[in-house]
PDB file of C-alpha atoms in Angstrom:
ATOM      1  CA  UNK A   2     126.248  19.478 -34.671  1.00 56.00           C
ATOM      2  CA  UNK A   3     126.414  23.061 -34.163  1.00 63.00           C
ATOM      3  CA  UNK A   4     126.623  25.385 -31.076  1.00 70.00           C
ATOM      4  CA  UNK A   5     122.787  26.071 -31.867  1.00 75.00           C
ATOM      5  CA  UNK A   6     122.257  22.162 -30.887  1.00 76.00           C
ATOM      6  CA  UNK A   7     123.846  22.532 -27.948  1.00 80.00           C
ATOM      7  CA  UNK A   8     121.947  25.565 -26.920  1.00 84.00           C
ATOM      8  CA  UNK A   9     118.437  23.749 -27.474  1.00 85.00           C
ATOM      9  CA  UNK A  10     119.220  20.770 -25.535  1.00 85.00           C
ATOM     10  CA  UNK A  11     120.169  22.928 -23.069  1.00 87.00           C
ATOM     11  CA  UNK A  12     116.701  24.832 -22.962  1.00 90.00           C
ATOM     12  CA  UNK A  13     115.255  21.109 -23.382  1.00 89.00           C
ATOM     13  CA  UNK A  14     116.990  20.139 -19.906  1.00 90.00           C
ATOM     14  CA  UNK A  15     116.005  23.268 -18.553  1.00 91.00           C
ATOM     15  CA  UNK A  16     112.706  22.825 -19.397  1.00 91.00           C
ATOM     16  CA  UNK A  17     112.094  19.200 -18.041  1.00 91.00           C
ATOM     17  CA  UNK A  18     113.922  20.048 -14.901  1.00 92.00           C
ATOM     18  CA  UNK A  19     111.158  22.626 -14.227  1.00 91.00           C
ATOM     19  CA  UNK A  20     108.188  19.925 -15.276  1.00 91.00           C
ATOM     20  CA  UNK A  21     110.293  17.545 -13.076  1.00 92.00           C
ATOM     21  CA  UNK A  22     109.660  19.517 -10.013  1.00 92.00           C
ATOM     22  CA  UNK A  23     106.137  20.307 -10.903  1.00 91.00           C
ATOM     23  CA  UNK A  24     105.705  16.685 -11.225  1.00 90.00           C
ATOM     24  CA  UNK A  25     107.233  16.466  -7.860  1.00 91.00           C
ATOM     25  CA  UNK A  26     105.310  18.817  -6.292  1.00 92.00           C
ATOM     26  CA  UNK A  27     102.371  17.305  -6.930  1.00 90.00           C
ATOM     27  CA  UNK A  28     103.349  13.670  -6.293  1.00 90.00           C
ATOM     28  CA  UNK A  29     104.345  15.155  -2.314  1.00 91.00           C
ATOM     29  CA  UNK A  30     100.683  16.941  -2.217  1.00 90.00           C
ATOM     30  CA  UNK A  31      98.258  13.693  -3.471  1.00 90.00           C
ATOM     31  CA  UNK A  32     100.578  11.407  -1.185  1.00 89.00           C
ATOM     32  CA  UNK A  33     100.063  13.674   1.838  1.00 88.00           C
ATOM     33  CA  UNK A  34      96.538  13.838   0.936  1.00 90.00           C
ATOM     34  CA  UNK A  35      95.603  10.315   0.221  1.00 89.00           C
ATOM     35  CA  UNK A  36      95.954   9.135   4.161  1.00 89.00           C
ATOM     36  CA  UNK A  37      92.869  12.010   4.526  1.00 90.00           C
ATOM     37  CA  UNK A  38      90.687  10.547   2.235  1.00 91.00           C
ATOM     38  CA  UNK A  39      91.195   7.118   3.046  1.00 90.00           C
ATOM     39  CA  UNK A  40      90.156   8.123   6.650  1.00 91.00           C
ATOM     40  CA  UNK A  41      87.182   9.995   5.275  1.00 91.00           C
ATOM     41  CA  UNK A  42      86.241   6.221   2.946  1.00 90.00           C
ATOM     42  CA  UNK A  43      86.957   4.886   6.064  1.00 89.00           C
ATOM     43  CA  UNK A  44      84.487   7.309   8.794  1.00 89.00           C
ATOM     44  CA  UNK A  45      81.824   7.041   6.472  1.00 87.00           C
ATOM     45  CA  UNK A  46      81.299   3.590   6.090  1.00 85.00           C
ATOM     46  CA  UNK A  47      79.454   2.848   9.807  1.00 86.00           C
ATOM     47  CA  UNK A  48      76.532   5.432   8.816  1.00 85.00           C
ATOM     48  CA  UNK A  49      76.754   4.177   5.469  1.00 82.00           C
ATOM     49  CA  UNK A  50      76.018   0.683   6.629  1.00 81.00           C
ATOM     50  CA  UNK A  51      73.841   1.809   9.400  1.00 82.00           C
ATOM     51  CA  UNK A  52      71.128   3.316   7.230  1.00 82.00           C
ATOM     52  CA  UNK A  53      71.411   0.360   4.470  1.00 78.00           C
ATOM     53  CA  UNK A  54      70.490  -2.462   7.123  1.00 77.00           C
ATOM     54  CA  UNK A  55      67.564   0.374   8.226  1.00 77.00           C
ATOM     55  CA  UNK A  56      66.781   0.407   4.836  1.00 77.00           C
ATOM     56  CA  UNK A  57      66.931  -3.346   4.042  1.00 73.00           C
ATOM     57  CA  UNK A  58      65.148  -4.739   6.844  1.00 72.00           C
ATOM     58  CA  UNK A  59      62.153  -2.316   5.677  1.00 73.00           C
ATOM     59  CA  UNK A  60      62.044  -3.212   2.515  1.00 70.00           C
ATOM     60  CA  UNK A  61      62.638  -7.007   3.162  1.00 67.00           C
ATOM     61  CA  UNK A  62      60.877  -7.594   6.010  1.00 61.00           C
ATOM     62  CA  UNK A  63      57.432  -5.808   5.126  1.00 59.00           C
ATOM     63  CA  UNK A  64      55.099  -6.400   1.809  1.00 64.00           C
ATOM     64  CA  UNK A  65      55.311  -2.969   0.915  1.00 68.00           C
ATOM     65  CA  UNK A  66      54.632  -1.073  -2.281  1.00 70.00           C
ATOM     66  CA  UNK A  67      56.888   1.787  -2.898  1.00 70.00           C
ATOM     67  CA  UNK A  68      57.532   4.327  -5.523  1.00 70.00           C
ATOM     68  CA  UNK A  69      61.337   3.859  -4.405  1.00 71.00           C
ATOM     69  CA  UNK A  70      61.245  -0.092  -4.008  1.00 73.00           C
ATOM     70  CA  UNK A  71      59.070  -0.684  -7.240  1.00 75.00           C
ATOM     71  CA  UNK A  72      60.314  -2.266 -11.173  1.00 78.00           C
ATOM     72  CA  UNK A  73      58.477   0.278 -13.281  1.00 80.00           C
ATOM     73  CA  UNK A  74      56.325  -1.685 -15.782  1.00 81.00           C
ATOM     74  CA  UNK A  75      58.194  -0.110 -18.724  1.00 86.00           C
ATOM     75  CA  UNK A  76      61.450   1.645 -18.116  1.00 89.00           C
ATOM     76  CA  UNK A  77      62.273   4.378 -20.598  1.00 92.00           C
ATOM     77  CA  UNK A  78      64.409   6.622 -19.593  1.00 94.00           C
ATOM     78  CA  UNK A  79      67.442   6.417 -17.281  1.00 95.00           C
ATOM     79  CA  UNK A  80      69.690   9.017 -14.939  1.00 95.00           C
ATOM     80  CA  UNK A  81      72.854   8.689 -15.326  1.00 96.00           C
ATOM     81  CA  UNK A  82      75.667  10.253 -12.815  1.00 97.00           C
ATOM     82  CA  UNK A  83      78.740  10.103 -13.869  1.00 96.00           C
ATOM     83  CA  UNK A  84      81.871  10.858 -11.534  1.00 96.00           C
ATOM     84  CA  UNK A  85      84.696  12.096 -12.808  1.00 95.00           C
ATOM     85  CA  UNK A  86      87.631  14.467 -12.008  1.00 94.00           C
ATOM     86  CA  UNK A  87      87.885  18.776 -11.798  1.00 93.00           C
ATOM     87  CA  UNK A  88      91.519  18.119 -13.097  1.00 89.00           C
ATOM     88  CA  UNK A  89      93.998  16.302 -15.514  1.00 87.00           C
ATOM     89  CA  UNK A  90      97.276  15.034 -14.652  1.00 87.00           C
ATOM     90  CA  UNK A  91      95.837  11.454 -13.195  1.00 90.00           C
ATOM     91  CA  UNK A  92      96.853   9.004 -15.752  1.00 88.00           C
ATOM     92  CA  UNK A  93      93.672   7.428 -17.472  1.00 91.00           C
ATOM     93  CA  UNK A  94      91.213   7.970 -14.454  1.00 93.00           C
ATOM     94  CA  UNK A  95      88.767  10.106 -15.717  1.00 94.00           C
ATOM     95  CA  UNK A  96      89.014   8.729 -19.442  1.00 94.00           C
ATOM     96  CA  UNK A  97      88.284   4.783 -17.515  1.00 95.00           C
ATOM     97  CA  UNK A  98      85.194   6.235 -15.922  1.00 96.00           C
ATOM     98  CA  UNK A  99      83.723   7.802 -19.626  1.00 96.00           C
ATOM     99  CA  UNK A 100      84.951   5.097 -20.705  1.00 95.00           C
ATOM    100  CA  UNK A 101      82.496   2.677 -18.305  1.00 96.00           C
ATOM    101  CA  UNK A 102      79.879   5.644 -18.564  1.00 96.00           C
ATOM    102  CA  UNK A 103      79.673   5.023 -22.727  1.00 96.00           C
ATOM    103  CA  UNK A 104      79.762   1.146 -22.449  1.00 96.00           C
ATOM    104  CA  UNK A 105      76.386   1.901 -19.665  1.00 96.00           C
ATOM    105  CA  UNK A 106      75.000   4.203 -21.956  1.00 96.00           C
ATOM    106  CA  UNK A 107      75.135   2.043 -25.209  1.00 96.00           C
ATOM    107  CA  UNK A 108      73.602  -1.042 -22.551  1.00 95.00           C
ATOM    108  CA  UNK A 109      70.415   1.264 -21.820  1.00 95.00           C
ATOM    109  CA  UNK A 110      69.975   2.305 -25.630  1.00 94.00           C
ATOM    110  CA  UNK A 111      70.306  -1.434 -26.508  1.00 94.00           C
ATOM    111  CA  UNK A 112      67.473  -1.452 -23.764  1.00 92.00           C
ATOM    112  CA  UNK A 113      65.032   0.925 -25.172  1.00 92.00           C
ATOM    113  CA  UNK A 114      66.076   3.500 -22.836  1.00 93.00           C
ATOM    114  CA  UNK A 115      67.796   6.816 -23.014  1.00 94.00           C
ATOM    115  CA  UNK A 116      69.734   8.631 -20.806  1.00 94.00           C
ATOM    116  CA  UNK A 117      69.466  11.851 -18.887  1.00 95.00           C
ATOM    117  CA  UNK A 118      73.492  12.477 -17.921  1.00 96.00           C
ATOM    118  CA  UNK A 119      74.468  14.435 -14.454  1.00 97.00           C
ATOM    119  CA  UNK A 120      78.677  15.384 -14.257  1.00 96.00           C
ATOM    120  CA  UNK A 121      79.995  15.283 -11.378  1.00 96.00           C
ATOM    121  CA  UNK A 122      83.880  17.056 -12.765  1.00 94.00           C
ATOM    122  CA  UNK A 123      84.931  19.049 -15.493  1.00 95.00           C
ATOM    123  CA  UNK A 124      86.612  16.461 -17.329  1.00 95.00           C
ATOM    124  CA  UNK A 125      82.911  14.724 -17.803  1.00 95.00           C
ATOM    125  CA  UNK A 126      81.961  18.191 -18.702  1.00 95.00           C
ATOM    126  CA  UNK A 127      84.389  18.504 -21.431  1.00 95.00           C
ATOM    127  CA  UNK A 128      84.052  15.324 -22.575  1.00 96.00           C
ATOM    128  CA  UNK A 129      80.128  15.622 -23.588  1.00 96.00           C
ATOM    129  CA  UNK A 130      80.512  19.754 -24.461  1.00 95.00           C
ATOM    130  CA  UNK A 131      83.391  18.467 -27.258  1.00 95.00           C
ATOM    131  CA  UNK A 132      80.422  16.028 -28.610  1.00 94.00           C
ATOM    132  CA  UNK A 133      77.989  18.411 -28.274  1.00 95.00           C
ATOM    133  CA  UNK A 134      75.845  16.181 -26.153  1.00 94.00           C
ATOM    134  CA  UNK A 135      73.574  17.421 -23.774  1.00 94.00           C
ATOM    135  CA  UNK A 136      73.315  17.103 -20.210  1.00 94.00           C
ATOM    136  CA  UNK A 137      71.020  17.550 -17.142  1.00 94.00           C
ATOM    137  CA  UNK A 138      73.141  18.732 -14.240  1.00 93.00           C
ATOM    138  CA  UNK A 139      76.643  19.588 -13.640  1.00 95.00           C
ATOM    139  CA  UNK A 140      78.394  20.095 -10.210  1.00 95.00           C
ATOM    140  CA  UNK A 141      82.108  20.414  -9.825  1.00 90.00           C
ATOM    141  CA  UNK A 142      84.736  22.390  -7.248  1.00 85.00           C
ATOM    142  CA  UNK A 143      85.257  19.551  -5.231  1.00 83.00           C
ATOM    143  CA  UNK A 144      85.921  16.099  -6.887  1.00 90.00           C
ATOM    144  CA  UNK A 145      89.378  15.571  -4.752  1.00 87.00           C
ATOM    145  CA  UNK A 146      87.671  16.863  -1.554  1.00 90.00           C
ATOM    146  CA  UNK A 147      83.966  16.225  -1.470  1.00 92.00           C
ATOM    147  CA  UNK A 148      82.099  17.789   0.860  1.00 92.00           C
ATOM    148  CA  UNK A 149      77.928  16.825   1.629  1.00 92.00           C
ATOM    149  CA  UNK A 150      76.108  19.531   0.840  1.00 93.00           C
ATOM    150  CA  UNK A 151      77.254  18.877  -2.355  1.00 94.00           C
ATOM    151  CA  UNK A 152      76.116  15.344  -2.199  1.00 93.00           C
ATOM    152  CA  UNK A 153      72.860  16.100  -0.779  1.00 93.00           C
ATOM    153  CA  UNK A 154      71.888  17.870  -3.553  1.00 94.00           C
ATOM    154  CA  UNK A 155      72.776  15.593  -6.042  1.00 95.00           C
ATOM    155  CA  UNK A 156      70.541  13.524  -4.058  1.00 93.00           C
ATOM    156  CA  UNK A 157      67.966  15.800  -4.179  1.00 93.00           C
ATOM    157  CA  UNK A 158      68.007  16.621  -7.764  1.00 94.00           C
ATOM    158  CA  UNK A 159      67.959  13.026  -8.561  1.00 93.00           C
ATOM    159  CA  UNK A 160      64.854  12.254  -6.272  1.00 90.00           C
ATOM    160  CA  UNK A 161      62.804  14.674  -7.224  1.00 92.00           C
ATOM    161  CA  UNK A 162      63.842  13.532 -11.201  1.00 93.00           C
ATOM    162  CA  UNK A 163      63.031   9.792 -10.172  1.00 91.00           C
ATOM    163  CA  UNK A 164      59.437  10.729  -8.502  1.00 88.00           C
ATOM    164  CA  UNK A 165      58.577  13.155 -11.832  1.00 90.00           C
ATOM    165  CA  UNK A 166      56.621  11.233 -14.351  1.00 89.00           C
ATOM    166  CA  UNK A 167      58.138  10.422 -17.286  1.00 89.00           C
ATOM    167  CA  UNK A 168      55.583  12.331 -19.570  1.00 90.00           C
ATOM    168  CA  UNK A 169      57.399  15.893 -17.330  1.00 91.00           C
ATOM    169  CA  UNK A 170      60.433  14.892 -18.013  1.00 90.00           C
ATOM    170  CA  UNK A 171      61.398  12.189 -14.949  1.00 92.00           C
ATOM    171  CA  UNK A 172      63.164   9.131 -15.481  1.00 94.00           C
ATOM    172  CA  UNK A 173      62.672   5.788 -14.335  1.00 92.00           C
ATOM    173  CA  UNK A 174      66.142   4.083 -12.875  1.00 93.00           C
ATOM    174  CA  UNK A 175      68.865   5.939 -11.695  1.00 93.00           C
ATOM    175  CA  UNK A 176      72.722   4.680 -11.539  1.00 95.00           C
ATOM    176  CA  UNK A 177      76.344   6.060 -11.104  1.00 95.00           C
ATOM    177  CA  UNK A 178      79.331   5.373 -12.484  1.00 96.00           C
ATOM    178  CA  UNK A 179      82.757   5.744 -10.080  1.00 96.00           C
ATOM    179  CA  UNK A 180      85.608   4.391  -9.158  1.00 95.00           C
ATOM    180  CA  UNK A 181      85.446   2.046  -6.149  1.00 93.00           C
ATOM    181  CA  UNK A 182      88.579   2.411  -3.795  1.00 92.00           C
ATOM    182  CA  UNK A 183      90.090  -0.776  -3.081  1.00 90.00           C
ATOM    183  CA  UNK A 184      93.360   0.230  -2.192  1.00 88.00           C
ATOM    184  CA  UNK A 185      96.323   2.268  -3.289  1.00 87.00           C
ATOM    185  CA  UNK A 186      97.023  -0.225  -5.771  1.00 88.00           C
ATOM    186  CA  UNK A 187      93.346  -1.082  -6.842  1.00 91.00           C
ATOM    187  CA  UNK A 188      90.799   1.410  -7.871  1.00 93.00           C
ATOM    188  CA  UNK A 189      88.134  -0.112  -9.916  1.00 94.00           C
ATOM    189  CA  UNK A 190      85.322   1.914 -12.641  1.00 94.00           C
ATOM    190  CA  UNK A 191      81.979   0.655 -10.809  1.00 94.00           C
ATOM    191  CA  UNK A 192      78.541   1.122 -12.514  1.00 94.00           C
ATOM    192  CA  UNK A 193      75.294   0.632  -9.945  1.00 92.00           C
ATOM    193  CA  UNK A 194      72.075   0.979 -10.282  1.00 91.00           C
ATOM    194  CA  UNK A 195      70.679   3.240  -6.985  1.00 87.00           C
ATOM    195  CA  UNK A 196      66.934   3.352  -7.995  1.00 84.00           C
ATOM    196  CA  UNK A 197      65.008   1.538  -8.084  1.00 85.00           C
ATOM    197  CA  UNK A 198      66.253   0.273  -4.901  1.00 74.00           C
ATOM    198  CA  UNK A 199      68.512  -2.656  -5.324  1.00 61.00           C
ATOM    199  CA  UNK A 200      69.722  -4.030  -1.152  1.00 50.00           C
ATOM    200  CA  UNK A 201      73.046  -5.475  -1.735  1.00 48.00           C
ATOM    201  CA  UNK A 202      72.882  -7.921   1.437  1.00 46.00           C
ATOM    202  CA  UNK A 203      75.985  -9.008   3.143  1.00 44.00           C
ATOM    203  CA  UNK A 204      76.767 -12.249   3.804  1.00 44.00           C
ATOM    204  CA  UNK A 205      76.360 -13.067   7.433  1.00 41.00           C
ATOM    205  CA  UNK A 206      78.391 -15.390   9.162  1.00 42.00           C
ATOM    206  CA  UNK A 207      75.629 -16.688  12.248  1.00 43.00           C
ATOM    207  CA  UNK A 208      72.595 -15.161  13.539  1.00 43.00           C
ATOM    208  CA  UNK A 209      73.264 -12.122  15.134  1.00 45.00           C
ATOM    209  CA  UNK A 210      74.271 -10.585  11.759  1.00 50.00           C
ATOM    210  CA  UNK A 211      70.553 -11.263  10.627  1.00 49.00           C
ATOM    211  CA  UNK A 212      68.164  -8.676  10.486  1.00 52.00           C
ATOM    212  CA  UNK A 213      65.992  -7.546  13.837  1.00 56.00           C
ATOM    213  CA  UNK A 214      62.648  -7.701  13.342  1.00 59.00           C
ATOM    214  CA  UNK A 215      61.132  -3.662  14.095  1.00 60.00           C
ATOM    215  CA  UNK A 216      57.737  -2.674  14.625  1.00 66.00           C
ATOM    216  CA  UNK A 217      57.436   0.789  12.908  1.00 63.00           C
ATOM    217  CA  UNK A 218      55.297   3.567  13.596  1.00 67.00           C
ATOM    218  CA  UNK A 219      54.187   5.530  11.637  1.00 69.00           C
ATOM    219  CA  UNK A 220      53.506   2.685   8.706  1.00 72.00           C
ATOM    220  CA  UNK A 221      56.387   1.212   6.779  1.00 70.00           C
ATOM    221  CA  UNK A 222      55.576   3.437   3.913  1.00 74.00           C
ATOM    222  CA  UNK A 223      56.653   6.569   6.037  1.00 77.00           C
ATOM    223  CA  UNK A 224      59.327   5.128   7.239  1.00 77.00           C
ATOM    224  CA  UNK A 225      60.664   4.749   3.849  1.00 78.00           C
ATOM    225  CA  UNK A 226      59.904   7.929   2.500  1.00 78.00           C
ATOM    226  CA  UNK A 227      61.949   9.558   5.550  1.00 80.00           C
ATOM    227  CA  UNK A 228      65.162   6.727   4.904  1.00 81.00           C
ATOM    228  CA  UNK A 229      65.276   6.222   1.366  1.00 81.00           C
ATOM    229  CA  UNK A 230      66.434  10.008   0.085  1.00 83.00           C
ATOM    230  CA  UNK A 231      69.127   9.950   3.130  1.00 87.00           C
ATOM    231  CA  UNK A 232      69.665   6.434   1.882  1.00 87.00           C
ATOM    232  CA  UNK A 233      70.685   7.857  -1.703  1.00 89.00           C
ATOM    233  CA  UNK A 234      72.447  10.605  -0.108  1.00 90.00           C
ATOM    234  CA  UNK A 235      75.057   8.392   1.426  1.00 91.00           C
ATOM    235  CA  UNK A 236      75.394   6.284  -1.362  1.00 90.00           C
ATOM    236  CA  UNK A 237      76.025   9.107  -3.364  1.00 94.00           C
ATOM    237  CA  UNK A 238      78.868  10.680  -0.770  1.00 94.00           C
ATOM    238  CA  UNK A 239      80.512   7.472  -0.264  1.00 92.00           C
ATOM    239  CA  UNK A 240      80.824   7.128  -3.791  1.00 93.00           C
ATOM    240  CA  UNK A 241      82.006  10.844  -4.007  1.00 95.00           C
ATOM    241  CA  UNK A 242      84.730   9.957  -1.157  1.00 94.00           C
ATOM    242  CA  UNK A 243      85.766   6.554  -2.890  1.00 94.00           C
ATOM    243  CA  UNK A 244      86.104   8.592  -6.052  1.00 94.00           C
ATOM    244  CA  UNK A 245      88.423  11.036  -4.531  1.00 94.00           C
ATOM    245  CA  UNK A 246      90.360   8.608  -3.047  1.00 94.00           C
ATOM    246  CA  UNK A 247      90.794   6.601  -6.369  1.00 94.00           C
ATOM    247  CA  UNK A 248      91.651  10.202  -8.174  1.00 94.00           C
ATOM    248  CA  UNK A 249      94.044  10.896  -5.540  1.00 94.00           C
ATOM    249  CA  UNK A 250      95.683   7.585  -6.151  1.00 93.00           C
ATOM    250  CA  UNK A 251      95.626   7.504  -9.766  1.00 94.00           C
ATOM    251  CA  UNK A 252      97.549  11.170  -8.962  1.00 93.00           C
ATOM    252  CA  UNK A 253     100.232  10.083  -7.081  1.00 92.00           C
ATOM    253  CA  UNK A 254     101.241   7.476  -9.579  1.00 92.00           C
ATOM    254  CA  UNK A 255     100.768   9.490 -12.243  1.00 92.00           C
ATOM    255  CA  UNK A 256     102.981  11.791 -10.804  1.00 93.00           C
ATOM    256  CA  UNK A 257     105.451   9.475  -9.513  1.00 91.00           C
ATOM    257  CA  UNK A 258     105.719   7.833 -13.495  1.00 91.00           C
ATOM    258  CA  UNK A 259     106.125  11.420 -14.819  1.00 91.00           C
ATOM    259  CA  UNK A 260     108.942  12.362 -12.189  1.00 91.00           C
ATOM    260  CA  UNK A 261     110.603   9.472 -13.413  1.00 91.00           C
ATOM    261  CA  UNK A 262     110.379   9.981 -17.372  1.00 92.00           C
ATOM    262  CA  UNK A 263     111.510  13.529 -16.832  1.00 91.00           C
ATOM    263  CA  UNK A 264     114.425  11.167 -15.281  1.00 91.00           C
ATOM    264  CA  UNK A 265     115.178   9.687 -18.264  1.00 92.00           C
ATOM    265  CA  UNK A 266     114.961  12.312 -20.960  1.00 91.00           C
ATOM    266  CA  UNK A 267     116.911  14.895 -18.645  1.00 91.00           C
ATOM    267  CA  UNK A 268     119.624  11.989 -19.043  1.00 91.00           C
ATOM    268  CA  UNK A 269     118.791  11.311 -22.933  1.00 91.00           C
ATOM    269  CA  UNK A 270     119.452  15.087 -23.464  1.00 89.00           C
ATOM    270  CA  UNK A 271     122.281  15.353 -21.383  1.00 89.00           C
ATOM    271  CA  UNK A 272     123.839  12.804 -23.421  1.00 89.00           C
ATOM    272  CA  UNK A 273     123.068  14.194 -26.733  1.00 86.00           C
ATOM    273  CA  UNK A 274     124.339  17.322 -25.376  1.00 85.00           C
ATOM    274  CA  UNK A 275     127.956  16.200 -24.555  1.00 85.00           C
ATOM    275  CA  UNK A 276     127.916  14.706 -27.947  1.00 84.00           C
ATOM    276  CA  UNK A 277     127.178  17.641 -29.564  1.00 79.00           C
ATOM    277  CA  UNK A 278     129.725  19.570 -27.644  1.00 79.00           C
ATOM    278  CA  UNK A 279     132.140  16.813 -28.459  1.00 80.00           C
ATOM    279  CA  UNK A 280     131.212  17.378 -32.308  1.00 76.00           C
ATOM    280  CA  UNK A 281     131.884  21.052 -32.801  1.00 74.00           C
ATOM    281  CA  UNK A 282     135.063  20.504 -30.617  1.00 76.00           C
ATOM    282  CA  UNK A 283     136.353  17.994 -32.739  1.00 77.00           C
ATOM    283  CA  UNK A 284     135.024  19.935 -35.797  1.00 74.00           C
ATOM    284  CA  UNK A 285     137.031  23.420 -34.425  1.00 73.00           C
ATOM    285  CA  UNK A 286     140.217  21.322 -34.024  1.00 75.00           C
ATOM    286  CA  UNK A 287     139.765  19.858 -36.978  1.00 78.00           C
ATOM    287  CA  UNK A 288     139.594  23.644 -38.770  1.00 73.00           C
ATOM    288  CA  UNK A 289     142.495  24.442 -37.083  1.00 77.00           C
ATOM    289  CA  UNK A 290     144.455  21.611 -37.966  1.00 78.00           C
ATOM    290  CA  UNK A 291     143.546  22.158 -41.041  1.00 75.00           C
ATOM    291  CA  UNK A 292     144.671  26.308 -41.314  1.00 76.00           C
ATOM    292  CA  UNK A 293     147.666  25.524 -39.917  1.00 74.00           C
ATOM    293  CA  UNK A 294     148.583  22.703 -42.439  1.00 73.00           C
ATOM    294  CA  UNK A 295     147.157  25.476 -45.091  1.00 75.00           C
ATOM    295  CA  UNK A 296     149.641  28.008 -43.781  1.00 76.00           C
ATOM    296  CA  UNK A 297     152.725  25.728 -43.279  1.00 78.00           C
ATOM    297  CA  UNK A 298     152.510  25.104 -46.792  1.00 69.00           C
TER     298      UNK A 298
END
């Protein structure tokens, strides 16, 4: 090996020193932000619950029959909102949510439905733009730190698409794919369907986790159109927070893996470095030896 070698593995350890610290850098700043959005999961789960027992003992407790609550004779087309990340560097979290978001896709087709897509993340965007499939609505800015207003108009947008008739362009279910936060370890892809309404009930344990009975006023009906779109807005930011929880997460590890590698090939180039040097020593002394034998004789 020549003194050339030497000089690129030099640049090579260089180099991966730098991405080490990058990597670094941004293994400190997802770990120090993680504890946030946990707490955020966390603080919005009471309201979250609130309004879906609101919602529930409506819907369960009266005979009522609501645009919001009702199985459309003949479903045809679907909204779709998928939740992925604004950036890259977080192992195969986006790509496990497309991934989900194809597998749902193909299930409606296979269904006689198509699908009206809404991004939520620039890595969703990218991945349909590079297909040159369409799409509906995009937001982004904010996938790591999600903020309401945001949600809320998700919310709205897919509403108002759910109560459009199909013949204007509205669609008939509505479900989002995330990632569910389960812990640091944990983060699972999650597909649900929001509308029409399906009431996940919890299990309860004796009677006073059973519903109250209400009496409303005005009619059940109004009470439902006044819930239900603050209904899917919560669903929709608790999904948003679990999301950037789970991208956070996915970060850190990411991260953490990368710091490591640079580890190793910082060491593998070291190595191959001192045996280069060792080389063109040996090969100068060797030249030497071999001029001064030539001049001796």
């Amino acid at each position: 090996m020549s003194a050339a070698d030497i000089r690129v593995f030099r640049q090579k350890i260089d180099s991966t020193t730098s991405m080490k610290k990058i990597f670094n850098a941004m293994e400190l700043i997802a770990t120090s932000r993680i504890g946030k959005a946990r707490q955020r999961v966390a603080a919005s789960m009471p309201y979250a619950n609130a309004i879906t027992r609101a919602v529930s003992a409506v819907s369960s407790q009266q005979d009522i029959e609501h645009v919001l609550t009702s199985e459309p004779e003949n479903p045809r087309r679907a909204a779709v909102l998928i939740m992925s990340s604004d950036r890259g560097l977080a192992g195969a979290y986006s790509a496990n949510i497309l991934r989900h978001a194809e597998s749902l896709i193909e299930r409606l087709s296979s269904e006689g439905k198509s699908s009206d897509l809404y991004l939520i993340g620039r890595k969703a965007q990218a991945y349909f733009d590079f297909r040159n499939r369409p799409f509906k609505g995009f937001w982004s800015g904010s996938t790591d730190s999600p903020v309401f207003e945001v949600a809320k108009e998700v919310g709205e947008t897919l509403v108002n698409a759910f109560l459009t008739d199909y013949e204007d362009g509205g669609v008939d279910e509505i479900h989002i794919v995330y990632t569910q936060f389960k812990s640091m370890i944990v983060q699972e892809p999650t597909v649900v369907r929001l509308l029409p309404l399906e009431v996940v009930e919890q299990e309860v344990s004796d009677e006073s986790e059973l519903f109250p009975l209400y009496e409303y006023e005005p009619a059940p009906e109004d009470v439902l159109d006044a819930l239900l779109p603050k209904y899917i807005e919560s669903r929709i930011f608790s999904a948003m927070l679990q999301a950037a929880a789970s991208e956070l997460a996915n970060r850190q590890r990411a991260m953490s893996a990368a710091g490591d590698n640079a580890d190793d090939l910082i060491r593998d180039y070291t190595l191959l470095m001192n045996n280069a040097r060792q080389a063109s020593i040996t090969q100068e002394l060797t030249e030497l030896i071999a001029g001064a034998d030539a001049l001796s004789e």
